[in-house]
Coordinates of C-alpha atoms in Angstrom, one line a residue:
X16 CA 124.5 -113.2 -65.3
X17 CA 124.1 -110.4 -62.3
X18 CA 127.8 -111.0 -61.7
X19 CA 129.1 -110.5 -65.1
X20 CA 126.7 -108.0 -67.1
X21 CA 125.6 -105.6 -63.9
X22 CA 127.5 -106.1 -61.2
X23 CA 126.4 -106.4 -57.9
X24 CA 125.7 -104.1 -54.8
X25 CA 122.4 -105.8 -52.4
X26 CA 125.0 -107.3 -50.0
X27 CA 121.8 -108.5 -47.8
X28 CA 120.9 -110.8 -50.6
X29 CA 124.1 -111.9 -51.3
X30 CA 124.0 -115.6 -50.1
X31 CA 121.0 -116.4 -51.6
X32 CA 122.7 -114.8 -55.1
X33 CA 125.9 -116.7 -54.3
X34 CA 124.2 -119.4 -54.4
X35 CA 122.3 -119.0 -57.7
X36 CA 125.0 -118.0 -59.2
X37 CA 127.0 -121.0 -58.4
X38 CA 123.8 -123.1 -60.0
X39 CA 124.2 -120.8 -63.6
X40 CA 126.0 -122.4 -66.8
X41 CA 128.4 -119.4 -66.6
X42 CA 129.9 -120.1 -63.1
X43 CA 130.4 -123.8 -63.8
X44 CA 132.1 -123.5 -67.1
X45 CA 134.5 -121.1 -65.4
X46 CA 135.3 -123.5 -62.9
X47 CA 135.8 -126.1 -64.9
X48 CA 138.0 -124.1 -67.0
X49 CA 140.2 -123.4 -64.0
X50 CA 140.3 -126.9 -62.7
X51 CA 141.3 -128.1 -66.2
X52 CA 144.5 -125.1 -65.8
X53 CA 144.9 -126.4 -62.3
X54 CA 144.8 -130.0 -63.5
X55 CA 147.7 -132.0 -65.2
X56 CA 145.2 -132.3 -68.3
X57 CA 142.7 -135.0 -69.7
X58 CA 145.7 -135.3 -72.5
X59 CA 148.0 -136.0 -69.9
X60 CA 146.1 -138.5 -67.5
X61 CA 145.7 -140.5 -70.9
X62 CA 148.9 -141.0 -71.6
X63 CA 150.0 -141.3 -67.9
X64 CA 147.5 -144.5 -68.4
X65 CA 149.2 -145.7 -71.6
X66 CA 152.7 -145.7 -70.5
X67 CA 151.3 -147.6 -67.7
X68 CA 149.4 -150.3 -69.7
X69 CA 152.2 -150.2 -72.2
X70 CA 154.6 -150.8 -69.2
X71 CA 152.7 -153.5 -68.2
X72 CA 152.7 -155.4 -71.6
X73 CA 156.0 -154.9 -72.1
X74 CA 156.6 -156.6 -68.7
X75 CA 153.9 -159.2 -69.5
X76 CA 155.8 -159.8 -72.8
X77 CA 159.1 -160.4 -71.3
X78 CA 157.7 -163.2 -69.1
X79 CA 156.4 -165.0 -72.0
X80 CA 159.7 -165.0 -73.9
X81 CA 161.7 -166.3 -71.1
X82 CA 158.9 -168.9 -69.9
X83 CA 159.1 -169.9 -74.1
X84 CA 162.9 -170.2 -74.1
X85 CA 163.0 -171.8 -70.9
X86 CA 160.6 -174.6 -72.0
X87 CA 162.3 -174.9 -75.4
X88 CA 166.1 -175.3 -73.8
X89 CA 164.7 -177.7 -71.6
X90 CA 163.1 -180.0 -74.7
X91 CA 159.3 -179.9 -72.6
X92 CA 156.0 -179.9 -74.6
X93 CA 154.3 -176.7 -74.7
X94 CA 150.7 -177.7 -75.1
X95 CA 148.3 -180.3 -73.6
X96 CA 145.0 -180.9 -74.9
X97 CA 144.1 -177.1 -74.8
X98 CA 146.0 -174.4 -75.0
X99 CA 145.1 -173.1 -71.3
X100 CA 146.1 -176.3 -69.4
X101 CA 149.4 -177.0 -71.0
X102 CA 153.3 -176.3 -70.1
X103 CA 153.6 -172.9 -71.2
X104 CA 150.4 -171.6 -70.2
X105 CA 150.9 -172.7 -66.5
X106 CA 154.2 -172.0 -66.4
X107 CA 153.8 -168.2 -67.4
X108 CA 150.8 -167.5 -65.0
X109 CA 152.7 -169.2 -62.1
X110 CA 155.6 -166.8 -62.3
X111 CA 153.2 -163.7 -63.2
X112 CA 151.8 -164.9 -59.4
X113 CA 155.2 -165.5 -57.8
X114 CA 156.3 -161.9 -58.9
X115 CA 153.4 -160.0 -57.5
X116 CA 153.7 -162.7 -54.2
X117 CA 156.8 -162.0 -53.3
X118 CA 156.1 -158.3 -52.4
X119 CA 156.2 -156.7 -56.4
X120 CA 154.9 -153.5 -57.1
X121 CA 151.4 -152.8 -58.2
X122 CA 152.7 -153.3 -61.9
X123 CA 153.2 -157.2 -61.5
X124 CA 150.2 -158.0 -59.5
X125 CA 148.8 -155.9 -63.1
X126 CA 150.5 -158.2 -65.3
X127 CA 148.6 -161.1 -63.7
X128 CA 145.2 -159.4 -64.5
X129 CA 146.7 -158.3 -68.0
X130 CA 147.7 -162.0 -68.5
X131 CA 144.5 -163.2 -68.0
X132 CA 142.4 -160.9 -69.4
X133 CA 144.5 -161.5 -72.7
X134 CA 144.2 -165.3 -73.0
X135 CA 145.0 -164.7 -76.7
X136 CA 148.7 -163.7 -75.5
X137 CA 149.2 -167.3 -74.1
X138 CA 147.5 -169.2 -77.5
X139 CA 148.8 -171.8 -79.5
X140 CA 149.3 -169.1 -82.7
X141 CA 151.2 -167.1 -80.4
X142 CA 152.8 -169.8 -79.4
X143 CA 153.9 -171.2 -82.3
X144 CA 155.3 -167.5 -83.1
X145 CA 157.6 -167.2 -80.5
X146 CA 159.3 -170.5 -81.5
X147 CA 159.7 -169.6 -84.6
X148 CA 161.3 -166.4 -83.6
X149 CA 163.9 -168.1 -81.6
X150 CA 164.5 -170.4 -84.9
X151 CA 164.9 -167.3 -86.8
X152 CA 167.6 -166.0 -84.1
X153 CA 169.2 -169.1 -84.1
X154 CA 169.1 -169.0 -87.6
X155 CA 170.8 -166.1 -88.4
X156 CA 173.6 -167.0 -85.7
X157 CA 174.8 -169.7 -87.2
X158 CA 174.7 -167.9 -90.8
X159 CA 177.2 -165.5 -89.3
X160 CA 179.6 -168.2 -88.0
X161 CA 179.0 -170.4 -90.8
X162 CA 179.8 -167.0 -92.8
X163 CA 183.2 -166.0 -90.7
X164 CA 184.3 -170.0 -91.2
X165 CA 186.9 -171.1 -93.1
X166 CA 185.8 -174.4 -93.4
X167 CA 181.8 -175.3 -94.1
X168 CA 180.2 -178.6 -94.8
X169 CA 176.5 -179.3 -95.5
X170 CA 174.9 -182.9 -95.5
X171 CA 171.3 -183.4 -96.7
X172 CA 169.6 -186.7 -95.8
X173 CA 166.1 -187.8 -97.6
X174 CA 163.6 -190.5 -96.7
X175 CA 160.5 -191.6 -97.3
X176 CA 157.4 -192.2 -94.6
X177 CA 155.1 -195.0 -95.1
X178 CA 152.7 -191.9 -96.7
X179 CA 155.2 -191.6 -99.2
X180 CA 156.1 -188.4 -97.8
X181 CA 159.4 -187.2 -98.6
X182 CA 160.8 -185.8 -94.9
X183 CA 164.6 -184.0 -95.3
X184 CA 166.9 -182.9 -92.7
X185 CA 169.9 -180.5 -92.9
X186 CA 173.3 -180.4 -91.2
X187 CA 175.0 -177.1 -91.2
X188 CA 178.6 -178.0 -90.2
X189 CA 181.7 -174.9 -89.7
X190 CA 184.4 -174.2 -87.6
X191 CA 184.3 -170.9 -85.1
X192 CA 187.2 -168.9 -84.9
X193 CA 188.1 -170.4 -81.5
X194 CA 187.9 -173.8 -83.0
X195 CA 185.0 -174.9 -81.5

């Protein structure tokens, strides 16, 4: 407070003062007010970090759809006996590996460590999601043909198990534009 309210003149002293000084609630709540000016800001280092992680996510969740359609064009079983030793789970962490392996950047050698701190991201619910996205898609494609068609047929087919479960299946047929 010599600094501010009185000023200061004993030169002899003035290490010793300097040194108080620097040790008073005053001097480091200026300082920390200029390294917060100098500083890109708390605010900013936080959302630095979240375009990061969100970066990272999205990348993570971009492996897991194409692992998902891969597996599903190919007709291969997701699951084994738990959800972390089947297909999908295996396959996604494998490529997560060979991406930061063959000399990625420090964002997929992250999605690796995002991957398998987030074992709910590889579950059988999440799973079972994404399949049923990709129905969806699929869906809606071939309403839009089907749509565009000039010509549509639809056979329906019932039978009953030995449960006396009633199973039906669908046929969608149309003709595309380019006649195919």
């Amino acid at each position: 407070m010599t600094f501010i309210e009185k000023g200061f003149s004993n030169w002899k002293k003035g290490l010793s003062k300097f040194k108080g000084h620097e040790q008073s609630d005053c001097h480091k709540h200026s300082a920390m007010k200029i390294a917060l000016k100098r500083s890109k800001g708390l605010t900013n280092a936080f959302a630095a970090g979240m375009i990061r992680e969100q970066h990272v996510a999205q990348k993570a969740l971009t492996l897991i759809f194409s692992s998902a359609k891969y597996l599903a064009e190919q007709g291969f079983a997701f699951r084994g006996d738990s959800h972390d030793d089947g297909a999908f789970h295996n396959l996604v962490l494998e490529r997560a590996e060979c991406q930061s392996a063959d000399g990625g950047d420090s964002t997929e050698r992250d999605v690796v460590t995002f991957l398998k701190s987030r074992n709910n991201w590889l579950s059988s619910t999440i799973q079972n999601e994404i399949i049923e996205m990709f129905g969806c898609h699929i869906q809606r494609i071939m309403m839009e043909h089907a749509a565009a068609s000039a010509f549509v047929g639809l056979v329906a087919d019932c039978t009953t198990d030995m449960t006396r479960t009633e199973q039906m299946s669908i046929c969608l047929q149309y003709l595309t534009l380019d006649l195919k």
